Tab-separated table of N, CA and C in Angstrom:
chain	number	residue	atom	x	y	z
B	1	UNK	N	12.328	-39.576	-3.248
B	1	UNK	CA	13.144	-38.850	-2.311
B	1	UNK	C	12.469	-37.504	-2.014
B	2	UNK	N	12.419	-36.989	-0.828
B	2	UNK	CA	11.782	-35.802	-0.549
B	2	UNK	C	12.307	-34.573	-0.612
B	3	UNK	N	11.957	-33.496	-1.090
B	3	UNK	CA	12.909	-32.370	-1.325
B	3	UNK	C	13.142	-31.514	0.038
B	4	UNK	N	14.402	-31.839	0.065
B	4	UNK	CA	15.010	-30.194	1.174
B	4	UNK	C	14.426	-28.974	1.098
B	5	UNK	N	14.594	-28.331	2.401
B	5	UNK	CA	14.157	-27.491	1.970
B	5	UNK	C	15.426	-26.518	3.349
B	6	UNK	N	15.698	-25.353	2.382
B	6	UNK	CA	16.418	-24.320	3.232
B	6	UNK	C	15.933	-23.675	4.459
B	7	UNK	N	16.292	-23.937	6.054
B	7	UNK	CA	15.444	-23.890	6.972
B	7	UNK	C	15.983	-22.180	7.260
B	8	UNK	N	16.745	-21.288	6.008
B	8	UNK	CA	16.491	-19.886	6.517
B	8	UNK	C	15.569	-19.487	4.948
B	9	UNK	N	14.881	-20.061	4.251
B	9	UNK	CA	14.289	-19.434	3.506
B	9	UNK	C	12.818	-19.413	3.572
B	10	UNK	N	12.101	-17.994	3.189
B	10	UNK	CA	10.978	-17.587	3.543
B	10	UNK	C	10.040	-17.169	2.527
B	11	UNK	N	8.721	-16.716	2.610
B	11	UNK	CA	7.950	-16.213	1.509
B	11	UNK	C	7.462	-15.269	2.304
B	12	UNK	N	6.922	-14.181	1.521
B	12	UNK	CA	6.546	-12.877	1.769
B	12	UNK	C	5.272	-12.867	1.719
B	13	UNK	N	4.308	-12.439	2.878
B	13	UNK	CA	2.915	-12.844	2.558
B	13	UNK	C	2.372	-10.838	2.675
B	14	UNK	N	0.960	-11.077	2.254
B	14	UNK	CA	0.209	-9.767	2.674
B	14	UNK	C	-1.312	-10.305	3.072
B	15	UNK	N	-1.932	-9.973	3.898
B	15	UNK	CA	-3.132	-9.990	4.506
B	15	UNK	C	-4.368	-9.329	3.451
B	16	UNK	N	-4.027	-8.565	2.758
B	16	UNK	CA	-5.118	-7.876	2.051
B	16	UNK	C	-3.911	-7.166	1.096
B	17	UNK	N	-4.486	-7.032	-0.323
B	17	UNK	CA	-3.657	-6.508	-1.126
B	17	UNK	C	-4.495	-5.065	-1.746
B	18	UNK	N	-5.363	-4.985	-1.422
B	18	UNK	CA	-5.986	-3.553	-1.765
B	18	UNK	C	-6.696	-2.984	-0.617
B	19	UNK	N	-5.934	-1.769	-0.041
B	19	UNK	CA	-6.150	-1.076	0.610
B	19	UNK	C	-6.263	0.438	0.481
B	20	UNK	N	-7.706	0.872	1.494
B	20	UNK	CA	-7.800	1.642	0.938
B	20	UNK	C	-8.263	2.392	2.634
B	21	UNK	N	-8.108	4.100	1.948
B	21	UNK	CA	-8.303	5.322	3.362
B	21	UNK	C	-8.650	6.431	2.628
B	22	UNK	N	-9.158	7.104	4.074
B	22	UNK	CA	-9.513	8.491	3.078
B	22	UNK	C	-8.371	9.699	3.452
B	23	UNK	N	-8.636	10.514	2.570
B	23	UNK	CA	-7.407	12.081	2.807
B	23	UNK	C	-7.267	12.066	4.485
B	24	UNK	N	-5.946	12.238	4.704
B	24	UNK	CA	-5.415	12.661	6.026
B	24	UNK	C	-5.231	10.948	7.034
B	25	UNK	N	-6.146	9.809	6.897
B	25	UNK	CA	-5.839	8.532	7.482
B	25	UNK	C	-4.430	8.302	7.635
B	26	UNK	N	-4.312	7.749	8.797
B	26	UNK	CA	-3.030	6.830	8.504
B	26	UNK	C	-2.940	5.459	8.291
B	27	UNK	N	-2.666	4.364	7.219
B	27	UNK	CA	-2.973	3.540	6.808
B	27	UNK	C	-1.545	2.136	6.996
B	28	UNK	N	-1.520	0.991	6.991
B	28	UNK	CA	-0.449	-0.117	7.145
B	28	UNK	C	-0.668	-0.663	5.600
B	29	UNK	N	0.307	-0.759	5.146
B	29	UNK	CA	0.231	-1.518	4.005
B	29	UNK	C	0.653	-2.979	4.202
B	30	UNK	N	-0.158	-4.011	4.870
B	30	UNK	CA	0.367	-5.241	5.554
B	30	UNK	C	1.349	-6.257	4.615
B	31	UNK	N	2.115	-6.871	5.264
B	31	UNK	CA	3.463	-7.760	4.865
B	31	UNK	C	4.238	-8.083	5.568
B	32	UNK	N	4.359	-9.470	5.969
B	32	UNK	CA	4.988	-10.169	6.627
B	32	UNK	C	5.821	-11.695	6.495
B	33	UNK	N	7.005	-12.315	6.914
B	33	UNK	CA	7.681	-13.163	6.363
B	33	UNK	C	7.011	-14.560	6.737
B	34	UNK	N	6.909	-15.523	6.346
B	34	UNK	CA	6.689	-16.642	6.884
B	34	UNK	C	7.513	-17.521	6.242
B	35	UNK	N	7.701	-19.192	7.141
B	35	UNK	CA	7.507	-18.967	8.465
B	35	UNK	C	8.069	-17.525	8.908
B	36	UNK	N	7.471	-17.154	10.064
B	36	UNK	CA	8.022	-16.163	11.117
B	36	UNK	C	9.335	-16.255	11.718
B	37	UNK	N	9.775	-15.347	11.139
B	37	UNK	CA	11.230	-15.041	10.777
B	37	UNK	C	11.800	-13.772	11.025
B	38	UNK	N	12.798	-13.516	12.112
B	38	UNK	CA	13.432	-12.250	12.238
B	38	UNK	C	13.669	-11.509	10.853
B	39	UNK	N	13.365	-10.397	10.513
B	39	UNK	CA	13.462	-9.458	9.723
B	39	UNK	C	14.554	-8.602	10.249
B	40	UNK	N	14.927	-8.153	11.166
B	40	UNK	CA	15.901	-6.995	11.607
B	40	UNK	C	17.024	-7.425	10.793
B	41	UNK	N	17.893	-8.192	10.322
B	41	UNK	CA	19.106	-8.633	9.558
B	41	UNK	C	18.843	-8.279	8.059
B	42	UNK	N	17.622	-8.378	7.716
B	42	UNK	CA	17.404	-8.180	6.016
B	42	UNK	C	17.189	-6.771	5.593
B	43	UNK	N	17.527	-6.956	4.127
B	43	UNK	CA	17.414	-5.538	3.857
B	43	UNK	C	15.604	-5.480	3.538
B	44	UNK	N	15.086	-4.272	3.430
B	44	UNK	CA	13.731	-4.138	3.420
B	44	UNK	C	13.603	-2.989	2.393
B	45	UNK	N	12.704	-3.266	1.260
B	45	UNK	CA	12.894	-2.142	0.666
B	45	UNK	C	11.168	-1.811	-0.517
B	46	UNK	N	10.605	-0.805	-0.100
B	46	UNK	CA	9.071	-0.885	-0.546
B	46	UNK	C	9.208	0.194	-1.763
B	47	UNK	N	8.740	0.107	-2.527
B	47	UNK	CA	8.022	0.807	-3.928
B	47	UNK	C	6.955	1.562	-3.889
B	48	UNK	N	7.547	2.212	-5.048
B	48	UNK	CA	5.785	3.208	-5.306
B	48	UNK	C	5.973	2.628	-6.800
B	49	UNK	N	5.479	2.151	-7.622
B	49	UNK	CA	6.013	1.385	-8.393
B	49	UNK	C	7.013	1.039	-8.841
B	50	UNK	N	7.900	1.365	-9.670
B	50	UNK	CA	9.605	1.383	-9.699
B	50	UNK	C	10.560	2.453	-9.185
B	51	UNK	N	9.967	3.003	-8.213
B	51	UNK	CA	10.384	4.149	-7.010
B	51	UNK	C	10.927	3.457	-6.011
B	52	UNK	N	11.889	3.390	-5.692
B	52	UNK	CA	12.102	2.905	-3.803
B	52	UNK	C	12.168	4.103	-3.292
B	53	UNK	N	11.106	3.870	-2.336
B	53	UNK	CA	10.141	5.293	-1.398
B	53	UNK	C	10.956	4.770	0.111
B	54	UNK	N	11.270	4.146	0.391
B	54	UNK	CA	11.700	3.172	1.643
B	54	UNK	C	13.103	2.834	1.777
B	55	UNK	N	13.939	2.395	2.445
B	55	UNK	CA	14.594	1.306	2.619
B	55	UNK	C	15.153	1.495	3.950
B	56	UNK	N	15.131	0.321	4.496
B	56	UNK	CA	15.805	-0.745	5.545
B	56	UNK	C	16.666	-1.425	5.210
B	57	UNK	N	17.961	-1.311	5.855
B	57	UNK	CA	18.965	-2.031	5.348
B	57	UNK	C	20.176	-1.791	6.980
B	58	UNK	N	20.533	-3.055	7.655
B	58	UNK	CA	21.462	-2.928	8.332
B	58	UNK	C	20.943	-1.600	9.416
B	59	UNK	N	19.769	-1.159	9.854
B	59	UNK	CA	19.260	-0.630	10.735
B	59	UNK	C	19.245	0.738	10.444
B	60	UNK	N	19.708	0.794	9.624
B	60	UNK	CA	19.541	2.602	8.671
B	60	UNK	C	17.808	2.465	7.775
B	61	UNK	N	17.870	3.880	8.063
B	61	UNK	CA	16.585	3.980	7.126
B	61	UNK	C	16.504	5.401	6.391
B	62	UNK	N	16.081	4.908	4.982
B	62	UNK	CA	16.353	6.100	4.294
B	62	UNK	C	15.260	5.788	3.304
B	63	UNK	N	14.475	7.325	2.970
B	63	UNK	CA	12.893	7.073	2.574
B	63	UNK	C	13.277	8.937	1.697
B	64	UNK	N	12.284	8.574	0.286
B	64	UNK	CA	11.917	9.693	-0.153
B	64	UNK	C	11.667	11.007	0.544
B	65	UNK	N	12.527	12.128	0.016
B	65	UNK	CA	11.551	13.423	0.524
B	65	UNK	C	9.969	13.859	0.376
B	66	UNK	N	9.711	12.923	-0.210
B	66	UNK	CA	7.992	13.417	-0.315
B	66	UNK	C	8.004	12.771	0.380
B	67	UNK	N	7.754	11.461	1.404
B	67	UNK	CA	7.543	10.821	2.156
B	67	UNK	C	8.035	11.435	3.698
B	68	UNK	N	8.734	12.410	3.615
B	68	UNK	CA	9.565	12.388	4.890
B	68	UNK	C	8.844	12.217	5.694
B	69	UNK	N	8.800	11.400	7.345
B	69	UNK	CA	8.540	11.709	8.492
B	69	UNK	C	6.908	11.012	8.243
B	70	UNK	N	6.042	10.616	6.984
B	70	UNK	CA	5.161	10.028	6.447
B	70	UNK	C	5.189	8.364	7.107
B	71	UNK	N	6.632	7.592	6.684
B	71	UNK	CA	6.672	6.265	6.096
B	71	UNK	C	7.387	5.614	7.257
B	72	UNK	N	7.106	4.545	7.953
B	72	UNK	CA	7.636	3.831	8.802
B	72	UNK	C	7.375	2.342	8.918
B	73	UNK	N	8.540	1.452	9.394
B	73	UNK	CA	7.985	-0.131	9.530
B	73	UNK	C	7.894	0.120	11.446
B	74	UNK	N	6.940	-1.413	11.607
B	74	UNK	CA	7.044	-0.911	13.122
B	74	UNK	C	7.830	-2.311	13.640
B	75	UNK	N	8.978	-1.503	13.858
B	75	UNK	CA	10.054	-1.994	14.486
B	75	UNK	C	10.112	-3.339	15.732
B	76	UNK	N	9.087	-2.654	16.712
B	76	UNK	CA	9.356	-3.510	17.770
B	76	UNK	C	8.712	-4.988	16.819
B	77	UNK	N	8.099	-5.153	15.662
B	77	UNK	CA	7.322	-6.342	15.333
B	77	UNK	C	8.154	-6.863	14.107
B	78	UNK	N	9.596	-5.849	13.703
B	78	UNK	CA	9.842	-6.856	12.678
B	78	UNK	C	10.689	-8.387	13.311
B	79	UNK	N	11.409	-8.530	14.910
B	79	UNK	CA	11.423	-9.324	14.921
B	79	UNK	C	10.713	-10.947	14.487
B	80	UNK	N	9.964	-10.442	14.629
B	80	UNK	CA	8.735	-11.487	14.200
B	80	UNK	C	8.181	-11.515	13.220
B	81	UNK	N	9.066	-10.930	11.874
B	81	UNK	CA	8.565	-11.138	10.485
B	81	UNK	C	7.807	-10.078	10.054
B	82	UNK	N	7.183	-8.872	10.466
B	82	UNK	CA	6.276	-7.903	10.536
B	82	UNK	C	7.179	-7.119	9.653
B	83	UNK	N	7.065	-6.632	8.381
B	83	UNK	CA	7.843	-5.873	7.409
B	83	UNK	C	6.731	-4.598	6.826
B	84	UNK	N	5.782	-4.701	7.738
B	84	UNK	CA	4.447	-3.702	7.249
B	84	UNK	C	5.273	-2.085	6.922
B	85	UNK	N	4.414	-1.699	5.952
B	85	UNK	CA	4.423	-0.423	6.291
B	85	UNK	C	3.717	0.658	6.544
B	86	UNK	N	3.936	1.138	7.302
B	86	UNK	CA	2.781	2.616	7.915
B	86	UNK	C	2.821	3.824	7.260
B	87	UNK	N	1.777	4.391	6.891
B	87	UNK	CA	2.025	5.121	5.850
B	87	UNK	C	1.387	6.337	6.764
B	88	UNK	N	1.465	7.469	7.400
B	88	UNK	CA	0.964	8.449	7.851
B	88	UNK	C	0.177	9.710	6.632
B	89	UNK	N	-1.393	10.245	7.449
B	89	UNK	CA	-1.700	10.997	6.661
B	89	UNK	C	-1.719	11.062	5.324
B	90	UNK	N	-2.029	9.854	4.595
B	90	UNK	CA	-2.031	9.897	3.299
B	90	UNK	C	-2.996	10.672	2.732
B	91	UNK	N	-2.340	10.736	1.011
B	91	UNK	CA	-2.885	12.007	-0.027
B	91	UNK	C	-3.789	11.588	-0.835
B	92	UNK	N	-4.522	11.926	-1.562
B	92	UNK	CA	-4.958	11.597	-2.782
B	92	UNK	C	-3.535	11.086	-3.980
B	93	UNK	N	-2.775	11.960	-3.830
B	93	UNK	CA	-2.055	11.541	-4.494
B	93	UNK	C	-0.755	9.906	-4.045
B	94	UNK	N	-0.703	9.481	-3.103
B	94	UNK	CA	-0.487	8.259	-2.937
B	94	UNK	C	-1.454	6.958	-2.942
B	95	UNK	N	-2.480	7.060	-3.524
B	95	UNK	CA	-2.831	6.251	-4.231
B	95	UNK	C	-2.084	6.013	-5.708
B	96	UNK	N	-2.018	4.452	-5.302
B	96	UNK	CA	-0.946	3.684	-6.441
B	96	UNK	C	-0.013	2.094	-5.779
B	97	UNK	N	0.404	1.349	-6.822
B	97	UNK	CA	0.546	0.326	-6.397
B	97	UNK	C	1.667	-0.052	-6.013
B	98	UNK	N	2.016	-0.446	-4.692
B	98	UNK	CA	3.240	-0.226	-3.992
B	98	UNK	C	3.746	-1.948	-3.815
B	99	UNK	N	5.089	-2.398	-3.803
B	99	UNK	CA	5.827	-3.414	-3.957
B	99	UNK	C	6.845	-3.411	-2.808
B	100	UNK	N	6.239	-4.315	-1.709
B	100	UNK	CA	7.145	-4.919	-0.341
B	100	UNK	C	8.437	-5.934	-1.019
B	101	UNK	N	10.043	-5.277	-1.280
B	101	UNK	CA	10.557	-6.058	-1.278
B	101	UNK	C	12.037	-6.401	0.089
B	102	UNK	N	12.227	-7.797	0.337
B	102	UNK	CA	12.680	-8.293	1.280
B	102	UNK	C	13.466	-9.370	1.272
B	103	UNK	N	14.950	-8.740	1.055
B	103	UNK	CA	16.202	-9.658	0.405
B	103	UNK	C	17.083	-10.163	1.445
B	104	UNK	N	17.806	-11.198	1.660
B	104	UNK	CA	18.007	-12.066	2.465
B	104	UNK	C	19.271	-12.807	2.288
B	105	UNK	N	20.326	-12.632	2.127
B	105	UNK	CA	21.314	-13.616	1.235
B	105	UNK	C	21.372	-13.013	-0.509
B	106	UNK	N	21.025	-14.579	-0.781
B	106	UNK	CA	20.425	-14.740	-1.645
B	106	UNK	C	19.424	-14.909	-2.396
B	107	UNK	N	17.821	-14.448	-1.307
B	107	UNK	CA	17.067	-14.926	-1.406
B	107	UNK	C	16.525	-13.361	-1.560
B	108	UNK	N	15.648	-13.340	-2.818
B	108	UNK	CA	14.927	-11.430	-2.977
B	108	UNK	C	13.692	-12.186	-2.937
B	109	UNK	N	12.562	-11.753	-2.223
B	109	UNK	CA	10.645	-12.581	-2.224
B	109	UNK	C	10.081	-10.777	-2.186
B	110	UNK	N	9.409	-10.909	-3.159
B	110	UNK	CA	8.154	-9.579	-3.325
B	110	UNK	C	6.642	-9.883	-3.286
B	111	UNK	N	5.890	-8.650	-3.132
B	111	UNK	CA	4.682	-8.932	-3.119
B	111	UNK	C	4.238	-7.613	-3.574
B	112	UNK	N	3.055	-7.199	-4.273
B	112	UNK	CA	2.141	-6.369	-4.570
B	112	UNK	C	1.223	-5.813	-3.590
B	113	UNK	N	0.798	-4.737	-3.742
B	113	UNK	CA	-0.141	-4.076	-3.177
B	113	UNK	C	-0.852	-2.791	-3.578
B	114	UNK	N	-1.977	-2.878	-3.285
B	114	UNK	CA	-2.454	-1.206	-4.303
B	114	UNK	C	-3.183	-0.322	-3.002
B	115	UNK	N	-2.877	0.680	-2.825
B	115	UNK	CA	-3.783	1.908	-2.324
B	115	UNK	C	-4.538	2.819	-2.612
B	116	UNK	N	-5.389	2.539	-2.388
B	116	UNK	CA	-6.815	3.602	-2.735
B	116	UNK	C	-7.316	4.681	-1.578
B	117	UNK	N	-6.579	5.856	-2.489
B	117	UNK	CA	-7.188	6.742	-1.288
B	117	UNK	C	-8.332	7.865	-1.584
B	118	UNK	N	-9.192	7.550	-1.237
B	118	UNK	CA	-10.725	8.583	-1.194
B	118	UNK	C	-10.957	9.847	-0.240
B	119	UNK	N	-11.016	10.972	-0.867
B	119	UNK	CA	-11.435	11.874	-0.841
B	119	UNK	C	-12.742	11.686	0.229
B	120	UNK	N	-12.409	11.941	1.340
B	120	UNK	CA	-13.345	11.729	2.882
B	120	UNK	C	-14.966	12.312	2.312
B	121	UNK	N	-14.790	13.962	1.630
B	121	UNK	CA	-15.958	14.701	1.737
B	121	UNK	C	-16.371	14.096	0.101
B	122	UNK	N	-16.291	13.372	-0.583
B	122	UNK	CA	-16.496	12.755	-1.806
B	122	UNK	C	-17.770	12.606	-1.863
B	123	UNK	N	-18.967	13.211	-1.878
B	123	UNK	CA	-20.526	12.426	-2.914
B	123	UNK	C	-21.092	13.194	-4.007
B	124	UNK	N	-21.491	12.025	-4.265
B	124	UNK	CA	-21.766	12.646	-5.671
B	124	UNK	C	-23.140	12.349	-5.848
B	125	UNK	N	-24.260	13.722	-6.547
B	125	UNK	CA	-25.440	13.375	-6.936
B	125	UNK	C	-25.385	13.810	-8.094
B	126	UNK	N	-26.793	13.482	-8.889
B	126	UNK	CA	-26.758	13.740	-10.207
B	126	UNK	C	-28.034	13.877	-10.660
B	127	UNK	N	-28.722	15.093	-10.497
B	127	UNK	CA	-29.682	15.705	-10.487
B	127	UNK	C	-31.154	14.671	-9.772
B	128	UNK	N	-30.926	14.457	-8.847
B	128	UNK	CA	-31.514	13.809	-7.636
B	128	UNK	C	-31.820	12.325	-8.333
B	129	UNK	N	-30.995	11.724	-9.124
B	129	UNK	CA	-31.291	10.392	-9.334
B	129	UNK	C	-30.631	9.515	-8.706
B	130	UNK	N	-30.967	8.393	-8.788
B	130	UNK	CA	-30.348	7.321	-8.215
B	130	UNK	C	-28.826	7.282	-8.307
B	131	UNK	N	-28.003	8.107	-9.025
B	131	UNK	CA	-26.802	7.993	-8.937
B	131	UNK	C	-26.272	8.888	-7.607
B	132	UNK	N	-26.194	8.099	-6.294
B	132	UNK	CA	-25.476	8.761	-5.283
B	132	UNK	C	-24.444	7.904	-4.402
B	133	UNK	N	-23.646	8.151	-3.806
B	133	UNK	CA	-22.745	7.448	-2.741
B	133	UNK	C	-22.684	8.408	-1.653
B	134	UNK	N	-22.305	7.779	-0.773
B	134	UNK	CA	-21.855	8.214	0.268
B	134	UNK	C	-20.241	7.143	0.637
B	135	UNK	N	-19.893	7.394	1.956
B	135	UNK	CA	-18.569	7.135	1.853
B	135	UNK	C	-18.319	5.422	2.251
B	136	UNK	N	-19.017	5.095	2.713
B	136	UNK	CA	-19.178	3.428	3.035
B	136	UNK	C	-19.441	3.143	1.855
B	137	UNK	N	-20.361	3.420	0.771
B	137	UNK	CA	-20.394	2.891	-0.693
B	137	UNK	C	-19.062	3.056	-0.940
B	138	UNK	N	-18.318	4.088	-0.693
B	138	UNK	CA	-16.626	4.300	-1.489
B	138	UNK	C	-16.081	3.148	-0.845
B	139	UNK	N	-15.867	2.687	0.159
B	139	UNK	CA	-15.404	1.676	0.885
B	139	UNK	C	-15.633	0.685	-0.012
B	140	UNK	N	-17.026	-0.152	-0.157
B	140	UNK	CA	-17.674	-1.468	-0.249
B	140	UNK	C	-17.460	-1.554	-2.393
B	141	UNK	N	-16.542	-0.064	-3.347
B	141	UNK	CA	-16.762	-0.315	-4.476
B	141	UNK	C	-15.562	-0.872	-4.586
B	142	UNK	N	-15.283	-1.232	-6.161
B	142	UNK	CA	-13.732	-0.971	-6.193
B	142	UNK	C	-13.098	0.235	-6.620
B	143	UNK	N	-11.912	0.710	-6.645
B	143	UNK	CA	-11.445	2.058	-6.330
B	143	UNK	C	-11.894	2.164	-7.680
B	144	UNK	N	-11.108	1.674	-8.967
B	144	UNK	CA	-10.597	2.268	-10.392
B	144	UNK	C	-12.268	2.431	-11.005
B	145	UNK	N	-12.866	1.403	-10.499
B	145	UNK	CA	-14.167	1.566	-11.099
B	145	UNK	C	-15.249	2.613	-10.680
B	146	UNK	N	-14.928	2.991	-9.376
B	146	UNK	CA	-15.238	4.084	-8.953
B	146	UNK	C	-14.985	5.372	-9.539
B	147	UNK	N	-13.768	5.462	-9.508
B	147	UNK	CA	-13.095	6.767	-10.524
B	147	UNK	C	-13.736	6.751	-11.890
B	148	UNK	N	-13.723	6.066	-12.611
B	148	UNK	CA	-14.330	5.894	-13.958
B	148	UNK	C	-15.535	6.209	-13.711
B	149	UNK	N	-16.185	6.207	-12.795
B	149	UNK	CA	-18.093	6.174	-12.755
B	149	UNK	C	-17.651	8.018	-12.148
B	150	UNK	N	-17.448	8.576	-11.250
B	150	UNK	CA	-17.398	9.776	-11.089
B	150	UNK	C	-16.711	10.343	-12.360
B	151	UNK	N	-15.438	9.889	-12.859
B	151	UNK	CA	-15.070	10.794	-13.952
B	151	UNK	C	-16.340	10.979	-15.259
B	152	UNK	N	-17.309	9.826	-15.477
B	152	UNK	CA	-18.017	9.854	-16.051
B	152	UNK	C	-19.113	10.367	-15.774
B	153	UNK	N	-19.748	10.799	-14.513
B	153	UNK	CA	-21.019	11.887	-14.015
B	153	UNK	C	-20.248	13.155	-13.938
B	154	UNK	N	-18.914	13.187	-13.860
B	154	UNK	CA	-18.889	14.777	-14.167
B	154	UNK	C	-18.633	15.164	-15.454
B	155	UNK	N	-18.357	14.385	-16.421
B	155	UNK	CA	-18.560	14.745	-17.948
B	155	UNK	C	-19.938	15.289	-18.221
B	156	UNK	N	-20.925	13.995	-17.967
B	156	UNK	CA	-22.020	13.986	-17.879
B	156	UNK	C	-23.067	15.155	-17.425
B	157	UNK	N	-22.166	15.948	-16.443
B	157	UNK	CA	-22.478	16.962	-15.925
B	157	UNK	C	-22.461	18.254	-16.371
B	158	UNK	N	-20.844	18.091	-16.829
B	158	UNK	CA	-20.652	19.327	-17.587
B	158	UNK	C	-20.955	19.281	-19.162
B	159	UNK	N	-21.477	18.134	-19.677
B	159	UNK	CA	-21.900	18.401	-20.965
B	159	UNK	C	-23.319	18.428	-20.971
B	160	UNK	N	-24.275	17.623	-19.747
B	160	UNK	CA	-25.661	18.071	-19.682
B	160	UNK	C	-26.077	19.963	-19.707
């Protein structure tokens, strides 16, 4: 026998789960319902880890004061499942791993996501050796391992 399936229930997808910008960018943290599915009826509600920085609910929106005037979904697209969020001018300090959640009934579907945000004027040399980047290397590393390799040339630095 073949299993039913609930023709209003959905899964929460993301396009890329690590994203990353530099100081001042404005960045989308992508997430969307599938199938493609009106979102305007559900509540919508995003994380900074166990922070709700966000929420959508019944066409109200109410978002952290550090965020103010920062954080937005774009509206004309949640008909169509589009639950992204836009994050304006981000900090160094919003880097961290943020959680799209999107409840429905009875139905709560989450997803993960991490932001990496780099310091635009960021390079680093180290007494003209091969240890250098520029900002497309910051792009093409991964973030945490990045941090660990600079936190470790400036030890390196200040204890040479």
């Amino acid at each position: 026998m073949a299993e039913s399936r609930d023709h209003n229930q959905f899964k929460l997808i993301t396009t890329e789960r690590n994203i990353r910008g530099d100081v001042g960018d404005d960045v989308t943290l992508p997430c969307h319902l599938s199938p493609e599915t009106s979102a305007v009826t559900m509540t919508i509600r995003w994380f900074r880890r166990t922070e709700c920085i966000y929420l959508y609910k019944n066409g109200q929106v109410t978002e952290r004061s550090y965020y103010e005037d920062r954080l937005s979904l774009i509206t004309q697209e949640m008909e169509r499942g589009n639950v992204s969020l836009r994050m304006k001018n981000i900090k160094e300090s919003d880097s961290e791993d943020y959680i799209c959640q999107v409840i429905h009934g009875e139905q709560k579907e989450e997803v993960a996501l991490c932001l990496d945000v780099i310091r635009g004027d960021m390079l680093v040399a180290w007494r003209g050796s091969e240890i250098s980047s520029s900002r497309s290397m910051l792009r093409d590393s991964g973030g945490s391992r990045w941090r660990f390799l600079c936190e470790l040339i400036f030890i390196c630095l200040v204890v040479y």
